Coordinates of C-alpha atoms in Angstrom, one line a residue:
M60 CA 0.0 0.0 0.0
A61 CA 1.3 3.4 -1.0
A62 CA 2.2 5.9 1.8
T63 CA 0.5 9.3 1.9
T64 CA 1.3 12.7 3.3
T65 CA -0.8 13.8 6.3
T66 CA -1.8 17.1 8.0
T67 CA -2.2 15.7 11.4
I68 CA -0.4 13.2 13.7
P69 CA -1.6 11.2 16.7
S70 CA -1.4 13.0 20.0
N71 CA 0.8 10.3 21.5
A72 CA 3.1 10.0 18.4
T73 CA 6.8 9.9 19.1
Y74 CA 9.8 10.0 16.7
D75 CA 13.5 9.4 16.8
F76 CA 14.3 12.1 14.2
V77 CA 12.3 15.3 13.5
I78 CA 13.3 17.1 10.2
V79 CA 12.1 20.7 10.1
G80 CA 11.5 21.6 6.4
G81 CA 10.5 19.3 3.6
G82 CA 12.4 21.2 1.0
T83 CA 15.4 20.3 -1.1
A84 CA 17.6 19.1 1.7
G85 CA 14.8 17.8 3.9
C86 CA 13.4 15.4 1.3
V87 CA 16.8 13.9 0.7
I88 CA 17.6 13.5 4.4
A89 CA 14.1 12.1 5.2
S90 CA 14.5 9.5 2.4
R91 CA 18.1 8.5 3.4
L92 CA 17.5 8.3 7.1
S93 CA 14.4 6.2 6.8
E94 CA 16.2 3.9 4.4
Y95 CA 19.4 3.6 6.4
L96 CA 17.7 3.3 9.8
P97 CA 14.6 1.2 9.3
N98 CA 14.1 0.8 13.0
K99 CA 14.0 4.5 13.7
K100 CA 10.9 6.7 13.2
V101 CA 11.4 9.8 11.1
L102 CA 9.1 12.8 10.8
V103 CA 9.6 15.5 8.2
I104 CA 7.6 18.7 8.7
E105 CA 6.7 20.8 5.6
G106 CA 5.0 24.2 5.9
G107 CA 3.2 23.9 2.6
P108 CA 1.1 21.2 0.9
S109 CA 2.3 18.2 -1.0
D110 CA 3.4 18.5 -4.7
F111 CA 2.5 14.9 -5.4
M112 CA 0.5 14.7 -8.7
D113 CA 0.2 18.5 -8.7
D114 CA 1.1 19.7 -12.2
R115 CA 1.0 23.3 -11.2
V116 CA 4.3 22.4 -9.5
L117 CA 5.6 19.5 -11.5
L118 CA 5.5 21.0 -15.0
L119 CA 8.8 22.8 -15.2
K120 CA 7.8 25.2 -18.0
D121 CA 5.2 26.7 -15.7
W122 CA 7.6 27.7 -13.0
L123 CA 7.0 31.4 -13.5
N124 CA 3.3 31.0 -12.5
L125 CA 4.4 29.9 -9.0
L126 CA 6.2 33.2 -8.2
G127 CA 4.1 35.3 -5.9
G128 CA 1.3 32.7 -5.7
E129 CA -0.1 30.6 -2.9
L130 CA 2.9 28.3 -2.9
D131 CA 5.4 31.1 -2.5
Y132 CA 6.3 32.8 0.8
D133 CA 7.4 35.7 -1.5
Y134 CA 9.8 37.5 0.8
G135 CA 10.7 41.0 -0.3
T136 CA 13.7 43.1 0.4
T137 CA 13.6 46.3 2.4
E138 CA 14.0 49.5 0.3
Q139 CA 17.7 50.5 0.1
P140 CA 19.0 54.1 0.0
M141 CA 21.5 53.0 -2.7
G142 CA 18.9 51.3 -4.8
N143 CA 18.7 47.5 -5.2
S144 CA 15.2 47.6 -3.8
H145 CA 12.0 45.7 -4.6
I146 CA 13.8 42.3 -5.1
R147 CA 11.5 39.3 -4.9
H148 CA 13.1 36.6 -2.8
S149 CA 10.9 33.7 -3.5
R150 CA 10.9 30.8 -1.1
A151 CA 8.7 27.8 -1.9
K152 CA 5.9 26.8 0.4
V153 CA 5.4 23.2 -0.9
L154 CA 7.0 19.8 -0.5
G155 CA 10.3 19.8 -2.4
G156 CA 11.0 23.4 -1.4
C157 CA 12.7 25.6 -4.0
S158 CA 13.5 22.5 -6.1
S159 CA 9.7 22.4 -6.7
H160 CA 9.7 26.1 -7.5
N161 CA 12.8 27.2 -9.4
T162 CA 14.2 26.4 -12.9
L163 CA 16.3 23.5 -11.7
I164 CA 19.5 24.6 -13.5
S165 CA 22.1 22.5 -11.8
F166 CA 25.9 22.9 -11.5
R167 CA 28.6 21.1 -9.6
P168 CA 31.0 23.2 -7.5
F169 CA 34.4 24.1 -8.8
E170 CA 37.4 22.4 -7.3
Y171 CA 38.9 25.8 -6.4
D172 CA 35.9 26.6 -4.2
C173 CA 35.9 23.2 -2.5
K174 CA 39.6 23.7 -1.5
R175 CA 38.7 27.2 -0.2
W176 CA 35.8 25.9 1.8
E177 CA 37.9 23.1 3.4
A178 CA 40.7 25.6 4.2
Q179 CA 38.1 27.7 6.0
G180 CA 37.0 24.7 8.2
C181 CA 34.4 22.9 6.2
K182 CA 35.9 19.4 6.7
G183 CA 34.6 16.8 4.3
W184 CA 33.7 19.3 1.6
S185 CA 36.4 18.2 -0.8
F186 CA 35.9 18.1 -4.6
K187 CA 36.4 14.3 -4.5
T188 CA 33.6 13.9 -1.9
F189 CA 31.3 16.2 -3.8
T190 CA 31.9 14.2 -7.0
R191 CA 31.1 10.9 -5.3
V192 CA 27.9 12.3 -3.7
L193 CA 26.7 14.1 -6.8
D194 CA 27.3 11.0 -8.9
N195 CA 24.9 9.2 -6.6
L196 CA 22.0 11.7 -6.8
R197 CA 18.7 10.3 -7.8
N198 CA 17.8 13.4 -9.7
T199 CA 18.0 13.2 -13.5
V200 CA 20.4 16.2 -14.2
Q201 CA 21.2 16.4 -17.9
P202 CA 21.8 18.9 -20.6
V203 CA 18.7 20.5 -22.2
H204 CA 17.3 17.9 -24.7
E205 CA 17.7 18.6 -28.4
N206 CA 14.0 18.8 -28.8
H207 CA 13.9 21.7 -26.5
R208 CA 16.7 23.7 -28.1
N209 CA 14.9 26.5 -30.0
Q210 CA 16.5 28.4 -32.8
L211 CA 16.8 31.6 -30.9
C212 CA 19.1 29.9 -28.3
L213 CA 21.0 28.0 -30.9
D214 CA 21.8 31.3 -32.8
W215 CA 22.7 33.1 -29.6
I216 CA 25.1 30.3 -28.5
D217 CA 26.7 30.3 -32.0
S218 CA 27.0 34.1 -32.1
S219 CA 28.4 34.2 -28.5
S220 CA 31.0 31.6 -29.3
K221 CA 32.2 33.4 -32.4
A222 CA 32.1 36.9 -30.9
M223 CA 34.0 36.0 -27.7
D224 CA 36.2 33.3 -29.3
I225 CA 35.1 30.7 -26.7
P226 CA 34.1 27.1 -27.0
V227 CA 30.6 25.7 -27.0
I228 CA 30.3 23.2 -24.1
H229 CA 27.9 20.3 -24.5
D230 CA 27.7 19.4 -20.8
F231 CA 28.8 21.9 -18.3
N232 CA 28.7 19.5 -15.4
H233 CA 30.8 16.9 -17.2
E234 CA 33.4 19.7 -17.9
I235 CA 33.5 20.6 -14.2
K236 CA 33.8 16.9 -13.2
T237 CA 36.7 16.2 -15.5
Q238 CA 38.4 19.6 -15.5
G239 CA 37.6 20.9 -12.0
A240 CA 36.0 24.2 -13.2
L241 CA 34.6 26.1 -16.1
K242 CA 36.6 28.5 -18.2
P243 CA 35.0 31.1 -20.5
S244 CA 32.5 29.1 -22.6
V245 CA 28.9 29.0 -23.7
G246 CA 26.2 26.3 -24.2
F247 CA 22.9 24.8 -23.0
F248 CA 22.5 24.3 -19.3
S249 CA 22.1 21.1 -17.4
V250 CA 18.6 20.9 -15.9
S251 CA 17.1 18.4 -13.4
Y252 CA 14.1 17.3 -15.4
N253 CA 12.5 14.5 -17.4
P254 CA 12.7 15.6 -21.1
D255 CA 10.0 13.0 -22.0
D256 CA 7.2 14.8 -20.2
G257 CA 8.8 18.1 -19.1
R258 CA 8.3 17.4 -15.4
R259 CA 10.6 18.3 -12.7
S260 CA 13.2 16.0 -11.1
S261 CA 13.0 17.8 -7.8
A262 CA 14.1 16.6 -4.4
S263 CA 10.6 15.5 -3.6
V264 CA 10.1 13.8 -7.0
A265 CA 13.3 11.9 -6.7
Y266 CA 13.3 11.0 -3.0
I267 CA 9.7 11.2 -1.7
H268 CA 7.4 10.4 -4.6
P269 CA 8.7 6.8 -5.0
I270 CA 7.5 6.3 -1.4
L271 CA 4.1 8.0 -2.1
R272 CA 3.6 5.9 -5.2
G273 CA 4.3 2.7 -3.3
D274 CA 7.5 1.9 -5.3
E275 CA 9.4 2.0 -2.0
T276 CA 8.1 1.0 1.5
R277 CA 9.0 3.3 4.4
E278 CA 6.7 2.5 7.3
N279 CA 9.0 4.4 9.6
L280 CA 8.6 7.7 7.7
T281 CA 5.8 10.3 8.2
V282 CA 5.5 13.3 5.9
L283 CA 3.6 16.0 7.7
T284 CA 2.4 18.9 5.5
N285 CA 0.8 22.3 6.2
A286 CA 2.4 22.5 9.6
W287 CA 4.4 25.4 11.0
V288 CA 7.4 25.1 13.3
G289 CA 7.4 28.2 15.6
K290 CA 10.2 27.5 18.0
V291 CA 13.3 25.4 18.7
N292 CA 13.3 24.2 22.3
V293 CA 16.7 24.2 24.2
Q294 CA 17.5 22.7 27.6
G295 CA 21.1 23.3 28.8
D296 CA 23.3 22.7 25.8
K297 CA 20.9 20.5 24.0
V298 CA 18.0 21.0 21.6
T299 CA 15.1 19.0 22.9
G300 CA 12.6 19.5 20.1
V301 CA 10.3 22.0 18.5
N302 CA 6.9 23.6 18.9
I303 CA 4.6 23.1 15.9
T304 CA 1.1 24.3 14.8
L305 CA -0.9 21.9 12.7
Q306 CA -3.2 22.9 9.9
N307 CA -6.2 22.7 12.2
G308 CA -4.6 25.2 14.6
E309 CA -3.7 22.5 17.1
Q310 CA -0.3 23.1 18.8
R311 CA 2.1 20.4 19.8
I312 CA 5.5 20.0 21.3
L313 CA 7.7 17.3 19.7
S314 CA 10.7 15.9 21.5
P315 CA 12.6 13.4 19.3
R316 CA 14.6 10.7 20.9
C317 CA 17.7 11.2 18.7
E318 CA 17.9 14.5 16.8
T319 CA 16.2 17.6 15.6
I320 CA 17.4 18.5 12.1
L321 CA 16.8 22.0 10.7
C322 CA 16.3 22.1 6.9
A323 CA 14.1 25.2 6.5
G324 CA 16.3 26.9 3.9
A325 CA 18.7 29.8 3.8
V326 CA 16.1 32.3 5.1
D327 CA 13.8 30.4 7.4
T328 CA 16.4 28.3 9.2
P329 CA 18.2 31.3 10.7
R330 CA 14.8 33.0 11.1
L331 CA 13.6 30.1 13.2
L332 CA 16.8 30.1 15.3
L333 CA 16.5 33.9 15.9
L334 CA 12.8 33.6 16.9
S335 CA 13.9 30.8 19.3
G336 CA 16.4 33.1 21.0
L337 CA 19.4 31.7 19.3
G338 CA 21.5 34.5 17.7
P339 CA 23.2 37.8 18.3
K340 CA 22.2 39.1 21.8
D341 CA 21.9 42.8 20.9
Q342 CA 19.6 42.1 17.9
L343 CA 17.4 39.7 19.8
S344 CA 17.1 42.0 22.8
S345 CA 16.2 45.0 20.6
L346 CA 13.2 43.1 19.3
G347 CA 12.1 41.8 22.7
I348 CA 13.1 38.2 22.0
P349 CA 14.4 36.4 25.2
V350 CA 18.0 35.4 24.6
V351 CA 18.6 31.7 25.0
R352 CA 22.1 31.6 23.5
D353 CA 24.2 34.6 22.3
I354 CA 25.4 33.2 18.9
P355 CA 27.0 35.9 16.7
G356 CA 26.4 35.6 12.9
V357 CA 23.0 33.9 13.0
G358 CA 20.8 35.7 10.4
E359 CA 23.8 37.4 8.7
N360 CA 26.1 37.0 5.7
L361 CA 23.5 35.5 3.3
L362 CA 25.3 35.4 -0.1
D363 CA 23.2 35.6 -3.2
H364 CA 24.2 36.6 -6.7
P365 CA 23.4 40.1 -7.8
E366 CA 21.6 40.0 -11.1
S367 CA 21.0 42.8 -13.6
I368 CA 18.7 42.6 -16.6
I369 CA 19.2 43.7 -20.2
M370 CA 16.3 43.2 -22.6
W371 CA 15.9 43.1 -26.4
E372 CA 12.6 43.1 -28.0
L373 CA 11.8 40.3 -30.5
N374 CA 9.8 40.7 -33.7
K375 CA 7.9 37.5 -33.0
P376 CA 7.6 35.1 -30.1
V377 CA 9.7 32.0 -29.5
P378 CA 7.9 29.0 -30.8
I379 CA 6.0 27.2 -28.1
N380 CA 7.1 23.8 -26.7
Q381 CA 10.7 24.4 -27.8
T382 CA 12.1 25.1 -24.3
T383 CA 12.4 23.5 -20.9
M384 CA 11.7 26.5 -18.8
D385 CA 12.6 29.6 -21.0
S386 CA 16.1 29.9 -19.6
D387 CA 17.9 27.1 -21.4
A388 CA 21.3 28.5 -22.2
G389 CA 24.1 30.6 -20.7
I390 CA 27.6 32.0 -21.1
F391 CA 30.5 31.9 -18.6
L392 CA 33.1 34.6 -18.7
R393 CA 36.1 35.9 -16.7
R394 CA 35.9 39.5 -15.6
E395 CA 39.0 39.7 -13.3
V396 CA 42.6 39.2 -14.1
P397 CA 44.1 35.7 -13.7
N398 CA 44.6 34.6 -10.1
A399 CA 42.9 37.7 -8.8
A400 CA 41.8 35.7 -5.7
G401 CA 45.2 34.0 -5.3
T402 CA 45.1 30.7 -7.1
D403 CA 41.9 30.8 -9.0
G404 CA 43.6 31.0 -12.4
E405 CA 41.3 31.9 -15.3
I406 CA 38.2 30.1 -14.1
A407 CA 34.8 31.7 -14.9
D408 CA 33.6 34.2 -12.3
I409 CA 30.4 35.5 -14.1
M410 CA 27.5 33.7 -15.6
M411 CA 24.8 35.1 -17.8
H412 CA 21.4 33.5 -18.6
C413 CA 19.4 34.2 -21.7
Y414 CA 15.6 34.1 -21.2
Q415 CA 12.8 33.8 -23.7
I416 CA 10.2 35.4 -21.5
P417 CA 9.7 39.0 -20.5
F418 CA 11.2 40.0 -17.2
C419 CA 9.2 43.2 -16.9
L420 CA 8.4 43.2 -13.2
N421 CA 10.9 46.0 -12.4
T422 CA 10.9 47.8 -15.8
A423 CA 7.1 48.2 -15.5
R424 CA 7.7 50.0 -12.2
Y425 CA 9.7 52.6 -14.2
V426 CA 7.0 53.0 -16.8
L427 CA 9.1 51.2 -19.5
V428 CA 7.0 49.7 -22.3
N429 CA 5.9 46.2 -21.7
S430 CA 6.0 43.5 -24.3
Q431 CA 5.3 39.8 -24.7
F432 CA 8.3 39.2 -26.9
F433 CA 11.4 40.2 -25.0
F434 CA 14.8 38.4 -25.0
P435 CA 16.2 39.3 -21.5
F436 CA 19.8 38.7 -20.6
T437 CA 20.6 38.4 -16.9
N438 CA 24.1 38.8 -15.5
D439 CA 24.9 36.8 -12.4
I440 CA 28.0 38.0 -10.6
Q441 CA 29.9 35.9 -8.2
S442 CA 30.3 38.7 -5.6
R443 CA 33.2 38.6 -3.2
L444 CA 31.4 41.0 -0.8
R445 CA 30.8 39.8 2.7
H446 CA 28.4 42.4 4.1
P447 CA 25.8 41.3 6.6
H448 CA 22.2 40.6 5.5
R449 CA 20.0 41.2 8.5
R450 CA 16.4 40.0 8.8
L451 CA 13.8 42.2 10.5
L452 CA 11.9 39.7 12.6
H453 CA 8.2 39.9 13.3
D454 CA 5.5 37.4 14.5
A455 CA 6.7 33.8 14.5
Q456 CA 3.6 32.5 12.7
H457 CA 3.0 34.1 9.4
P458 CA 4.4 37.6 8.5
P459 CA 7.4 37.2 6.3
P460 CA 10.8 38.7 7.1
A461 CA 12.0 41.7 5.3
L462 CA 15.4 40.9 3.9
Q463 CA 17.9 43.7 4.0
G464 CA 20.9 43.3 1.7
P465 CA 24.2 45.1 1.4
H466 CA 24.9 48.4 -0.4
L467 CA 26.7 47.7 -3.6
P468 CA 28.0 51.1 -4.6
H469 CA 29.7 49.8 -7.8
L470 CA 26.6 48.1 -9.0
V471 CA 23.8 50.3 -7.8
R472 CA 23.3 54.0 -7.4
P473 CA 20.7 56.2 -5.6
H474 CA 17.7 56.9 -7.7
H475 CA 18.7 60.6 -8.1
Q476 CA 22.1 59.8 -9.5
A477 CA 23.1 59.0 -13.0
R478 CA 22.7 55.2 -13.6
P479 CA 24.9 53.0 -15.8
R480 CA 23.7 53.2 -19.4
L481 CA 24.3 51.0 -22.4
P482 CA 24.8 52.6 -25.7
L483 CA 21.5 53.5 -27.3
L484 CA 22.0 50.9 -30.0
H485 CA 21.7 48.1 -27.4
R486 CA 18.4 49.2 -26.0
P487 CA 15.0 47.6 -27.0
R488 CA 13.6 49.1 -30.1
R489 CA 10.5 50.7 -28.4
L490 CA 12.7 52.1 -25.6
R491 CA 14.9 53.8 -28.2
R492 CA 11.9 55.5 -29.8
R493 CA 10.5 56.5 -26.4
H494 CA 13.9 57.8 -25.4
H495 CA 14.2 60.1 -28.5
R496 CA 10.6 61.3 -28.0
R497 CA 11.2 62.3 -24.4
R498 CA 14.5 64.0 -25.1
S499 CA 12.9 66.0 -27.9
Q500 CA 10.3 67.2 -25.4
G501 CA 13.0 68.2 -22.9
R502 CA 12.0 65.5 -20.4
P503 CA 14.4 63.5 -18.2
R504 CA 15.9 60.4 -19.9
N505 CA 14.1 57.2 -19.4
R506 CA 15.4 54.7 -16.9
Q507 CA 17.5 52.0 -18.3
A508 CA 16.3 48.4 -18.7
S509 CA 19.8 47.2 -17.9
T510 CA 19.9 48.7 -14.4
L511 CA 20.2 46.4 -11.4
F512 CA 17.0 46.9 -9.4

């Protein structure tokens, strides 16, 4: 008989392991623990619903519909005096976490980064270990299938290769595995999906769905959905469990016999710790949160890639059903001199996506003309900045945290200052016409579509 997810648990239920968060990491750990320790009872708690047989989630090409919807916590950033405001920081509220929500473009780490992490104290994070573990993933990570390679991307890859004098790479992950890194190159991405039906190969699909279908038996695993963990309980130097609220409003205290494992993601794991009184003393005290342990650094130093957007307008739309998720190809380049970081050689330090959908959320805010046929180009920079990212904490139950990022003076400028501008030739056709019309009327120049918002 196939297992099912549940929104309630017996009042007398006890567990050996409680996993907080049924996202990308939580699904893998739940599957592995229940497999390796069949005599131990494992509970995984997910704040959102199950994704099982839900094509809103499973059809990868529809990922954009999930942003800002009922399956998205949709955290926003606080407005910044130096710009970089209004950033949507989507976090999935569904089984599988962000692997059920994002585009599933997948890359292995560079050997240089693994060595750097180990040197900084991350024992066991070697390139050799990563290779072994990633080779054993259940997910079907593979280059975009030929049937999904539309002519626009093919032409863009060919033009980029010729213009930059860089090779076209068939499989970026194979290149990293065999060469240890990527050097300047271009090609189709590797994506975790099933090319036969276009469905995701997310953490939940790969590790939990076989149990829900009955292909694997895990009588020792319980998948609890639509439940919220509000506090981590600590006694002395030991975490004793968590407080949870079930979908029906019932509150419980769970005290696992072995371990409490936090897998709530890059935002909600530190948020949960802070709301539980585990974090920087001064910050907790200023918000009226009783300090359980003064732990500097909790809730700070979140690293994410700054991303700017350049858009070209197309004369006609990309043919339908010739894409995995409208972001199928990319280019890797080197922006710094060789060995700028010491021993990093000439490995790539900037990646750019090409999209076949309009990214007009921010340009619309600046009254730039919308279109259905844009070809956006996003630049993802591997920033070396290490500024703190503080979260403004509110009620433990529902209101989302406002994320506050660093000021990036070389990338973003105040609204009243001159912004970086591309030559007029490189702007969208309608924007060029609008620009000339406004200048002829003596009005301020239009804001640039390539600005980082």
